[in-house]
PDB file of C-alpha atoms and ligand atoms in Angstrom:
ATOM      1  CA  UNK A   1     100.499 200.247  80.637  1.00 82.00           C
ATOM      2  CA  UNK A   2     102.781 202.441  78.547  1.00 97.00           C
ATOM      3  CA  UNK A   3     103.367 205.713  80.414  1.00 97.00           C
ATOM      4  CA  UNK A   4     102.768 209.201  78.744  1.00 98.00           C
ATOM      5  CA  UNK A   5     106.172 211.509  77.517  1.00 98.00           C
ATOM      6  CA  UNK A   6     106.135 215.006  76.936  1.00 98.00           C
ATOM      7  CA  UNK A   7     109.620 216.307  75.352  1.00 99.00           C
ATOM      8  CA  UNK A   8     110.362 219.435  74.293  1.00 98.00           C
ATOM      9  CA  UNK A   9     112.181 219.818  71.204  1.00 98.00           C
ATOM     10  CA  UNK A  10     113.548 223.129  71.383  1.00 98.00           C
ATOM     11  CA  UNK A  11     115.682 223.095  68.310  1.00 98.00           C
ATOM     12  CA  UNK A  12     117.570 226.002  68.013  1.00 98.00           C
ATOM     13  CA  UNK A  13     116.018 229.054  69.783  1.00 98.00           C
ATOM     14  CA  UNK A  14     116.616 230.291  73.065  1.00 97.00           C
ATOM     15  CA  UNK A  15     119.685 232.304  75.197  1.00 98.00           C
ATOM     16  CA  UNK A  16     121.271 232.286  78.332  1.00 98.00           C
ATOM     17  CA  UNK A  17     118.560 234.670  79.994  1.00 98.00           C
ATOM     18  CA  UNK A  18     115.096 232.817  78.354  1.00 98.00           C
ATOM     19  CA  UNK A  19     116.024 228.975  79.178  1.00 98.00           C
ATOM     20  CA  UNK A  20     116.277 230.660  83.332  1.00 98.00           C
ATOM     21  CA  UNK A  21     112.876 231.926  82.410  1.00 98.00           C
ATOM     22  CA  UNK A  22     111.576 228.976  80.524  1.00 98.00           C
ATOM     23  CA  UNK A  23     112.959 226.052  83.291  1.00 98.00           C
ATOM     24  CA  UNK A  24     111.919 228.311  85.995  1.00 98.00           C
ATOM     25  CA  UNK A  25     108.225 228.290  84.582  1.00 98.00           C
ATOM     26  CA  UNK A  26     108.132 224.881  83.792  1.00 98.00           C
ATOM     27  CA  UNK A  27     109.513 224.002  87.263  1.00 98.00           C
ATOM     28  CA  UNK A  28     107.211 226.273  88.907  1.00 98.00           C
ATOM     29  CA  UNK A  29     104.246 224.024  87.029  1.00 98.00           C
ATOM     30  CA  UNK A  30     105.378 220.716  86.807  1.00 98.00           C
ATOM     31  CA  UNK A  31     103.143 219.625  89.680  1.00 97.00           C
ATOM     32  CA  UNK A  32      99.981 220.137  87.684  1.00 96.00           C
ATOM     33  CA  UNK A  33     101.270 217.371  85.281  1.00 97.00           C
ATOM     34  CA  UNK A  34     100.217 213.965  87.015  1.00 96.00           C
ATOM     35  CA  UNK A  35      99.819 211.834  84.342  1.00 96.00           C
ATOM     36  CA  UNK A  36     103.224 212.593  81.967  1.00 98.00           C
ATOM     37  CA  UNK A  37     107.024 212.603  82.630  1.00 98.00           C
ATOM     38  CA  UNK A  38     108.487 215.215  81.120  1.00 98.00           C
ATOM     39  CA  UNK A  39     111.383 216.215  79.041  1.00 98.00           C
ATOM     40  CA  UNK A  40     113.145 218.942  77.205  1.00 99.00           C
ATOM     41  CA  UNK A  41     116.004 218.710  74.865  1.00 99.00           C
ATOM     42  CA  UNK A  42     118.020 222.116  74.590  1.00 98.00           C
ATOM     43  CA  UNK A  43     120.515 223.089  72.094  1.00 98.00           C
ATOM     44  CA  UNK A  44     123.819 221.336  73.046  1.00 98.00           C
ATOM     45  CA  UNK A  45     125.766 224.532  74.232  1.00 98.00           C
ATOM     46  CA  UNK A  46     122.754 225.197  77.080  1.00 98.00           C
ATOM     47  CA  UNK A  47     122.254 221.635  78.288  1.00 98.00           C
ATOM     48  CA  UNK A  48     125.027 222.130  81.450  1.00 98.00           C
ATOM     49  CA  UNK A  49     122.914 225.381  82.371  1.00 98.00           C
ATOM     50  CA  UNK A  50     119.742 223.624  81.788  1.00 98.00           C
ATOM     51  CA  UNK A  51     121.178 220.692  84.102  1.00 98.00           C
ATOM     52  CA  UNK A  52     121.877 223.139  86.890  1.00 98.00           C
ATOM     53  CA  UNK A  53     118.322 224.737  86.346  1.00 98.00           C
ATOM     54  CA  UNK A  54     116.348 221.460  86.273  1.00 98.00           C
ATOM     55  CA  UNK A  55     118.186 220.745  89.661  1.00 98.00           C
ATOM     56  CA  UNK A  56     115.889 217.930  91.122  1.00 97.00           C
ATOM     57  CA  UNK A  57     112.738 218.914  89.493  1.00 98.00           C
ATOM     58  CA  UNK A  58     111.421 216.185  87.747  1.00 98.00           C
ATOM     59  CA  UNK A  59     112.168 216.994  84.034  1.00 98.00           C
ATOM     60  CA  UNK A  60     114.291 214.870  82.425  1.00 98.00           C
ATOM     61  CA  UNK A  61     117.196 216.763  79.746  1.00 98.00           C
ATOM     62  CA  UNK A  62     117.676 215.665  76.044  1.00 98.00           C
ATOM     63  CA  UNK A  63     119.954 216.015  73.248  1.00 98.00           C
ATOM     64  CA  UNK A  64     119.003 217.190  69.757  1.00 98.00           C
ATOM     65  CA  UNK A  65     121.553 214.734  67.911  1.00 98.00           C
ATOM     66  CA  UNK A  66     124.231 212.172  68.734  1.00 98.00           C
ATOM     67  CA  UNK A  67     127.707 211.735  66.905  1.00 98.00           C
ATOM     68  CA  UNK A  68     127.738 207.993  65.478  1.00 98.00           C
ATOM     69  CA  UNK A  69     131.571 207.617  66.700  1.00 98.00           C
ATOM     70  CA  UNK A  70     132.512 207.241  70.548  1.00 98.00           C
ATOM     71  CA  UNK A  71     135.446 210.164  70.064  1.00 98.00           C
ATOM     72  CA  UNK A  72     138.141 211.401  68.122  1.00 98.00           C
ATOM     73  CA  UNK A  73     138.500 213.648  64.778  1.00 98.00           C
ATOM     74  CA  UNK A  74     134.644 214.246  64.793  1.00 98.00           C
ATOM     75  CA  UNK A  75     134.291 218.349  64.269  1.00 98.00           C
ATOM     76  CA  UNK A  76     130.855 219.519  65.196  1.00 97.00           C
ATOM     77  CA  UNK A  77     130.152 216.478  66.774  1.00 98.00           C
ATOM     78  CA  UNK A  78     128.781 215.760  70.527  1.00 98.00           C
ATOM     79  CA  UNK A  79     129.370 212.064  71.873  1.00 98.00           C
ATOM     80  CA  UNK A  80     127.092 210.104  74.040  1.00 98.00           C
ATOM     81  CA  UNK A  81     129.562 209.784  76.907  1.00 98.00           C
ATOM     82  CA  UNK A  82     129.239 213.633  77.235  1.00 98.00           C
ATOM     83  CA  UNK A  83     126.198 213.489  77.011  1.00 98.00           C
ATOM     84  CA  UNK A  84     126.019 211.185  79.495  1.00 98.00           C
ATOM     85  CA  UNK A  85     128.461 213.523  81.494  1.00 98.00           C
ATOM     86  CA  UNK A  86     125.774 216.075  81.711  1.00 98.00           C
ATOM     87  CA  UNK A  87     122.693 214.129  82.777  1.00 97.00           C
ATOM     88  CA  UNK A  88     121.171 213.352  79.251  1.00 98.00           C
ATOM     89  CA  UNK A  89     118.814 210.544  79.081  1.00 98.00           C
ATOM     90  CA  UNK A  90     117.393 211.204  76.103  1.00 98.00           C
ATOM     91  CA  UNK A  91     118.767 211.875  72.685  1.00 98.00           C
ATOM     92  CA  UNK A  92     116.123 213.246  69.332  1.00 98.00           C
ATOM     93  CA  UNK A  93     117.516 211.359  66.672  1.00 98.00           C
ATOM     94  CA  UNK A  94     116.494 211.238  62.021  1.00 98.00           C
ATOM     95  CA  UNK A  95     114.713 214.498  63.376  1.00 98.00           C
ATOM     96  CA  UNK A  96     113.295 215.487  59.475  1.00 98.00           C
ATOM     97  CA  UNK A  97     115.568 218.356  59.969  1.00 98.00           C
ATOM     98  CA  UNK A  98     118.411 217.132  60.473  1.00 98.00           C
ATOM     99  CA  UNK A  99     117.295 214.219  57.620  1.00 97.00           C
ATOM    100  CA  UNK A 100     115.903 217.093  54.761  1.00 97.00           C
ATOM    101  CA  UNK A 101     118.523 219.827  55.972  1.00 97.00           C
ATOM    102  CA  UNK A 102     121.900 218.229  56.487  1.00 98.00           C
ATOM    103  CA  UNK A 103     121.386 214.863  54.461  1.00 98.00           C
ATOM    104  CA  UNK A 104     121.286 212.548  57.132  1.00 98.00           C
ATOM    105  CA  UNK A 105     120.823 209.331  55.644  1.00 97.00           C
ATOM    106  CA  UNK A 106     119.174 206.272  56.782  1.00 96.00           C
ATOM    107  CA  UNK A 107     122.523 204.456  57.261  1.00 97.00           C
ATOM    108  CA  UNK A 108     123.821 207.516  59.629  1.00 98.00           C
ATOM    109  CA  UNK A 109     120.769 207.869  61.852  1.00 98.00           C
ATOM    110  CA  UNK A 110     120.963 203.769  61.964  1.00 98.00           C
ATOM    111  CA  UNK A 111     124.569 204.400  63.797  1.00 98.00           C
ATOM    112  CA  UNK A 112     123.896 207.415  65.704  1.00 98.00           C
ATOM    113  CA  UNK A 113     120.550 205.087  67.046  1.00 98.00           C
ATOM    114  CA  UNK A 114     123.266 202.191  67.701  1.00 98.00           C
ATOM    115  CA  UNK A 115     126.059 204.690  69.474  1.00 98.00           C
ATOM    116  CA  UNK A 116     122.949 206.399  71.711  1.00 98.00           C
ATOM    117  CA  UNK A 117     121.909 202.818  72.866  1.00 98.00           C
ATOM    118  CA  UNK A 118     125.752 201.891  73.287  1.00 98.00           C
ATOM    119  CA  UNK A 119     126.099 204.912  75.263  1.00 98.00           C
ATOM    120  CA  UNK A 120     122.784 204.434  77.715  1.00 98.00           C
ATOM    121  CA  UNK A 121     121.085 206.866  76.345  1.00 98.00           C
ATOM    122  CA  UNK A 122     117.611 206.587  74.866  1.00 98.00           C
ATOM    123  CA  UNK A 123     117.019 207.722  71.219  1.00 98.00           C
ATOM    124  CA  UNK A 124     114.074 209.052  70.371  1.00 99.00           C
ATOM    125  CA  UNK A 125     113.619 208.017  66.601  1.00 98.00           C
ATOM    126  CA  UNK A 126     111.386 210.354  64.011  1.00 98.00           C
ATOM    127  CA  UNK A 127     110.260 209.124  61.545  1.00 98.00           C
ATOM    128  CA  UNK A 128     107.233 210.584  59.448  1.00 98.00           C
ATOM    129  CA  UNK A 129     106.304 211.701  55.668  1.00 98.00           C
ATOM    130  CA  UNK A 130     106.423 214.904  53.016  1.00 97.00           C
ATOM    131  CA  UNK A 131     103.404 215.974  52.300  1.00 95.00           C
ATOM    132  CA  UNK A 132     104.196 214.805  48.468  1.00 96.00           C
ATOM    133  CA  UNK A 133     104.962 211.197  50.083  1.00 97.00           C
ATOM    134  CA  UNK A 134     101.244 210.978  51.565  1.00 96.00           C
ATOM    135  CA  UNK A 135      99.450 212.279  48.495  1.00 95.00           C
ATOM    136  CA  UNK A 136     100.985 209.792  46.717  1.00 97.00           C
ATOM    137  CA  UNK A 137      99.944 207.254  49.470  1.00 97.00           C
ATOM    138  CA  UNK A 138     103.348 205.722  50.646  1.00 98.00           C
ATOM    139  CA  UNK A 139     103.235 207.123  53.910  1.00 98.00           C
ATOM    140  CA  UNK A 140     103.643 203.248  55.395  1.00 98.00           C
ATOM    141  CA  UNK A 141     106.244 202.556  52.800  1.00 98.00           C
ATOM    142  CA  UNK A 142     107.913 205.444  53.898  1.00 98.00           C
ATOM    143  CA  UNK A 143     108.167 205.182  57.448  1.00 98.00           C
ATOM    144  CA  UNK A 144     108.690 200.869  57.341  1.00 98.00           C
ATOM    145  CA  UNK A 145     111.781 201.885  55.644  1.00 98.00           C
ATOM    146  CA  UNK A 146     113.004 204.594  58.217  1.00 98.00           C
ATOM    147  CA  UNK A 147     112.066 201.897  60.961  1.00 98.00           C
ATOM    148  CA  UNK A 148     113.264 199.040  59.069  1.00 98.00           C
ATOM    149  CA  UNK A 149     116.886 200.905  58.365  1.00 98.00           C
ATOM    150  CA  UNK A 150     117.333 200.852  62.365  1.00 98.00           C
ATOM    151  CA  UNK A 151     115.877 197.662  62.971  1.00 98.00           C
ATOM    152  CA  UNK A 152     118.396 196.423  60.080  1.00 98.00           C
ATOM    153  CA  UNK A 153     121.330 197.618  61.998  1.00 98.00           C
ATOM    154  CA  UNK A 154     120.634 197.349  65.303  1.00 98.00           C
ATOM    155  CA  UNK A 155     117.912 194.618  65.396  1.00 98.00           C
ATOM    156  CA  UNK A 156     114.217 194.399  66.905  1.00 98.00           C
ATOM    157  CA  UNK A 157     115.031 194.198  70.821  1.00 98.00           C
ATOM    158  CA  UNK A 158     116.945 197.576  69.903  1.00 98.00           C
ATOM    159  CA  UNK A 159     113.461 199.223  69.571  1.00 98.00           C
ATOM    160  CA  UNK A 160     112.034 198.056  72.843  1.00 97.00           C
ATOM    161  CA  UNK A 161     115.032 200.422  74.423  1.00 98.00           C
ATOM    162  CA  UNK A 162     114.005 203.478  72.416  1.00 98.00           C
ATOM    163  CA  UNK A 163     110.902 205.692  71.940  1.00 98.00           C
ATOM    164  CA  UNK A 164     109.385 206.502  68.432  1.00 99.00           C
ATOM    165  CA  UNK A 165     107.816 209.791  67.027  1.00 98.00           C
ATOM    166  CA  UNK A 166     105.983 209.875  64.257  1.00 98.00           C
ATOM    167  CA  UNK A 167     106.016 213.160  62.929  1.00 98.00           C
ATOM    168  CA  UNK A 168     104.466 213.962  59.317  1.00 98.00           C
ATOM    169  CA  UNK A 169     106.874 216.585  58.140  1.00 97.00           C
ATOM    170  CA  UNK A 170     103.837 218.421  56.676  1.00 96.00           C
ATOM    171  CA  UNK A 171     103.075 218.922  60.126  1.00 95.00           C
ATOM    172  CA  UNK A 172     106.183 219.914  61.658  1.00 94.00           C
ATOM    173  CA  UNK A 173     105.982 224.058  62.484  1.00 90.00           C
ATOM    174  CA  UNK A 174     103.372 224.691  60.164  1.00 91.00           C
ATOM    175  CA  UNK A 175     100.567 225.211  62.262  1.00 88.00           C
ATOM    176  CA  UNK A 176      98.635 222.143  60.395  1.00 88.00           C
ATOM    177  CA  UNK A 177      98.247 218.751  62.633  1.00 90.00           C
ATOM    178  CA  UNK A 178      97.741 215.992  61.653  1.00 92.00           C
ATOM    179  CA  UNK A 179      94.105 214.452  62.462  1.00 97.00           C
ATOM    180  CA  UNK A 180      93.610 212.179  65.310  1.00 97.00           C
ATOM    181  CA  UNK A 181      92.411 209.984  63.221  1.00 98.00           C
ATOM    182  CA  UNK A 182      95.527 210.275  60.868  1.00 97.00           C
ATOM    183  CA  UNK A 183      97.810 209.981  63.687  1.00 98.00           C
ATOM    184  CA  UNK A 184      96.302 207.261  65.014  1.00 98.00           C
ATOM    185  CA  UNK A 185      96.315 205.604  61.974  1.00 98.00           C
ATOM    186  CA  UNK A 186     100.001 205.928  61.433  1.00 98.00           C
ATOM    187  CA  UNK A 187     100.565 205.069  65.057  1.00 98.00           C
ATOM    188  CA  UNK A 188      98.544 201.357  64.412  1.00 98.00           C
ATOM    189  CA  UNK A 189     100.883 200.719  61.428  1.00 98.00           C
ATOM    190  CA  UNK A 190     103.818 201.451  63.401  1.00 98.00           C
ATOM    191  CA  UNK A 191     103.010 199.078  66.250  1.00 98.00           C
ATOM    192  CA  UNK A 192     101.652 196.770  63.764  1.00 98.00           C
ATOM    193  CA  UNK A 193     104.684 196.779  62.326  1.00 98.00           C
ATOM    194  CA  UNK A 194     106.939 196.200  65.028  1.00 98.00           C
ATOM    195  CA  UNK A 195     104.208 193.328  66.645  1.00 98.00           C
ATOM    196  CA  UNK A 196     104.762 191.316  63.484  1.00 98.00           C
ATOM    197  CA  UNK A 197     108.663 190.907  64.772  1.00 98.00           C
ATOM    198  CA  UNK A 198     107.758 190.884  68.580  1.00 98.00           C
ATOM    199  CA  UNK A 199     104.924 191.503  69.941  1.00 98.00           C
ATOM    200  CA  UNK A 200     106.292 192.137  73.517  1.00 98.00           C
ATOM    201  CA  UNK A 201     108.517 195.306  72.095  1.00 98.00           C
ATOM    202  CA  UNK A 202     105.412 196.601  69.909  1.00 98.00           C
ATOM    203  CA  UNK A 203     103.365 196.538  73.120  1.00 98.00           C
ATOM    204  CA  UNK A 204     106.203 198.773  75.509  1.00 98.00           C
ATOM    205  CA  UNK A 205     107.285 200.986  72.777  1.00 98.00           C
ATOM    206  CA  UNK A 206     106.562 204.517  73.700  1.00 98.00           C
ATOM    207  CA  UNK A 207     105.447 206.350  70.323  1.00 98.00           C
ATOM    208  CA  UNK A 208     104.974 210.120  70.569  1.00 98.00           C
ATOM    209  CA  UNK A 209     103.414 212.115  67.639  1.00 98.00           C
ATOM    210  CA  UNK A 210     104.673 215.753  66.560  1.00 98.00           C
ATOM    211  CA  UNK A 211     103.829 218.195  64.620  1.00 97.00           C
ATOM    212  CA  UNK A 212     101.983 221.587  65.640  1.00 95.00           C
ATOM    213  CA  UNK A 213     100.928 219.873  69.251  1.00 97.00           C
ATOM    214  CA  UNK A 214      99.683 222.381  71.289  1.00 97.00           C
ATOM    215  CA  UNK A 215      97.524 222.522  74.454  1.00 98.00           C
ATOM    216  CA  UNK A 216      94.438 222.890  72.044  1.00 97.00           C
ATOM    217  CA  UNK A 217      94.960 219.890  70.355  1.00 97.00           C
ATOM    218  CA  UNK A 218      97.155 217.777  72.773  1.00 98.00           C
ATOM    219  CA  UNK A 219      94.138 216.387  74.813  1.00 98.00           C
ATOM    220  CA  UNK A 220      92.589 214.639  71.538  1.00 98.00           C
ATOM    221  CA  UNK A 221      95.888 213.130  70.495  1.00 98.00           C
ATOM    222  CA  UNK A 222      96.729 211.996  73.606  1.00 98.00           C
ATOM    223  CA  UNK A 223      93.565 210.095  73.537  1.00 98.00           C
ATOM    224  CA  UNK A 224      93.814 207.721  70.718  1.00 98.00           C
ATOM    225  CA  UNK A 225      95.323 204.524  72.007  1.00 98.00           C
ATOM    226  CA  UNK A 226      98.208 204.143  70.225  1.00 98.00           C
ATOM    227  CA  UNK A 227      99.562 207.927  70.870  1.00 98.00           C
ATOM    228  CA  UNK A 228     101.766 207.896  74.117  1.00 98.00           C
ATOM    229  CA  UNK A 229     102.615 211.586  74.162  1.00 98.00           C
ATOM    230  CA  UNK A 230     104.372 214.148  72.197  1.00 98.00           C
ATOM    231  CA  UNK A 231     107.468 215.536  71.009  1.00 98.00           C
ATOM    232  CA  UNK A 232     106.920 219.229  70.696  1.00 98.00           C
ATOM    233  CA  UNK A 233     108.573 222.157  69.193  1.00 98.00           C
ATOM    234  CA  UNK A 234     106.923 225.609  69.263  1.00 97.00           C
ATOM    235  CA  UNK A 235     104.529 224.764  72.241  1.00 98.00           C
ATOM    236  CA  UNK A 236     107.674 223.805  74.074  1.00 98.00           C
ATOM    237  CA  UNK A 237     109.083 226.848  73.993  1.00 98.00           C
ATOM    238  CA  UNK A 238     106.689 228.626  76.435  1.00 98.00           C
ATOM    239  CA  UNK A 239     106.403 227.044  80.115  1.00 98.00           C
ATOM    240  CA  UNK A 240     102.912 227.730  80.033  1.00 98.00           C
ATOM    241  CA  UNK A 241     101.851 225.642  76.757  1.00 98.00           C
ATOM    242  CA  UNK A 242     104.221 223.170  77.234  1.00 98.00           C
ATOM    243  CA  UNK A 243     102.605 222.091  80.432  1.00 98.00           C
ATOM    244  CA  UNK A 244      99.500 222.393  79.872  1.00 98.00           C
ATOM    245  CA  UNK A 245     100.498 219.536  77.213  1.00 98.00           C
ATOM    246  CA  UNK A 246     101.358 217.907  79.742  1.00 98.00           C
ATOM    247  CA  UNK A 247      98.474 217.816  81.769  1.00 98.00           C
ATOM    248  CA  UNK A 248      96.228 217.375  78.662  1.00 97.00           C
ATOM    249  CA  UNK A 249      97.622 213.387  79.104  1.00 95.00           C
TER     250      UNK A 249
HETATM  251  C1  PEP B 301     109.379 219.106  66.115  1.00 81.37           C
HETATM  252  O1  PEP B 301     110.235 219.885  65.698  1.00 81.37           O
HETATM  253  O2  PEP B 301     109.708 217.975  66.482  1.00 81.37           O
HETATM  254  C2  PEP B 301     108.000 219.577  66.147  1.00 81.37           C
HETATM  255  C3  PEP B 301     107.047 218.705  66.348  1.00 81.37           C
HETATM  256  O3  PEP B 301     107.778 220.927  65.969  1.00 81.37           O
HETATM  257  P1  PEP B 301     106.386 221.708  66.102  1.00 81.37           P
HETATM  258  O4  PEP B 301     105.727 221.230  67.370  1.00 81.37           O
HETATM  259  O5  PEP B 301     106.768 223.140  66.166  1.00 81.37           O
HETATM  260  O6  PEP B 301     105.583 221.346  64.899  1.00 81.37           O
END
């Protein structure tokens, strides 16, 4: 039986005086949430201070990216050994911003996926549509070659070590979700996918959906049998929401 995950993608919002506020609610809460672990991935600079607020609450930390390299003459970059340093199980990686924002390719979410797993920490892979992409009806297409890219490189056992989310860009901060049905959907090609290499990974693999999940909607994702939780952006950002996502599973 595939547990339920709730992470919290905060991306790049908060301060020093809202993530007290926002930890301290979500602490206060998390015993309402019986059926979901819990996660929340902070902007880099916060994640010691988030560490220190989590203290031994049971909310696991995240990263919002990964450098591909172990160390050196990276600038900008954050390794997974300090990650690792501060507690991170958990790192979002090919989020569609970082892929339709700063170019990341294929081949450079591949490594970062490789480096995270190197490093013991669990990527979290996106992977999801445009809007222009599912008119046109390659949404499978589309996401078998962002899972095939990390498969490729790091090979099929590599996926039973990771969790997916599917998020249809179209969906991502825009209010719009996708359908159950249309998650669901995506979710069966996915494991589909993966069962036609091993059926023993395709069956463990935790895939989250993400895009505008919020406690009105969470309880009907959650649902559908292929959806094992969420990664969540807005919603995350207020204690409240975030677990009553949680307790939606
Ligand atoms: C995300 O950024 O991963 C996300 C799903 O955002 P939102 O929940 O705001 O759509």
């Amino acid at each position: 039986m595939r547990r339920t995950l709730i992470a919290g993608n905060w991306k790049m919002n908060g301060s020093l005086a809202s993530i007290e506020t926002l930890i301290g609610g979500i602490r206060d809460g998390i015993g309402s949430v019986s059926n979901a672990d819990m996660a929340v991935c902070p902007p880099f600079v916060y994640i010691p201070r988030v560490r220190e607020l989590i203290g031994d609450a049971p909310i696991a930390l995240g990263s919002q990216n990964i450098c591909d390299q172990a160390s050196g003459a990276f600038t900008g970059e954050i390794s997974g050994a300090m990650l690792k340093e501060f507690g991170c199980r958990y790192a979002i990686i090919g989020h569609s911003e970082r892929r339709s924002l700063y170019g990341e390719s294929d081949a450079l979410i591949a490594a970062r996926f490789a480096m995270a797993l190197e490093t013991g920490i669990t990527p979290i892979l996106c992977v999801g549509e445009t809007l222009e992409q599912r008119e046109a009806n390659v949404t499978e297409q589309v996401v078998g070659e962002q899972l095939d890219a990390v498969i490729g490189h790091s090979g099929i056992d590599a996926i039973g070590q990771c969790v997916i989310a599917y998020e249809p860009v179209w969906a991502i901060g825009t209010g719009k979700t996708a359908s159950p049905e249309q998650a669901q959907a995506v979710h069966a090609f996915i494991r589909g996918k993966l069962a036609a290499l091993d059926t023993g990974v395709a069956d463990a693999v935790q895939i989250l959906y993400g895009g505008s999940m919020n406690p009105g909607n969470a309880a009907e994702l959650l649902a559908q049998p292929d959806i094992d939780g969420g990664l969540i952006g807005g919603a995350s950002l207020k204690a409240d929401d975030f677990l009553a996502i949680g307790t939606s599973a």
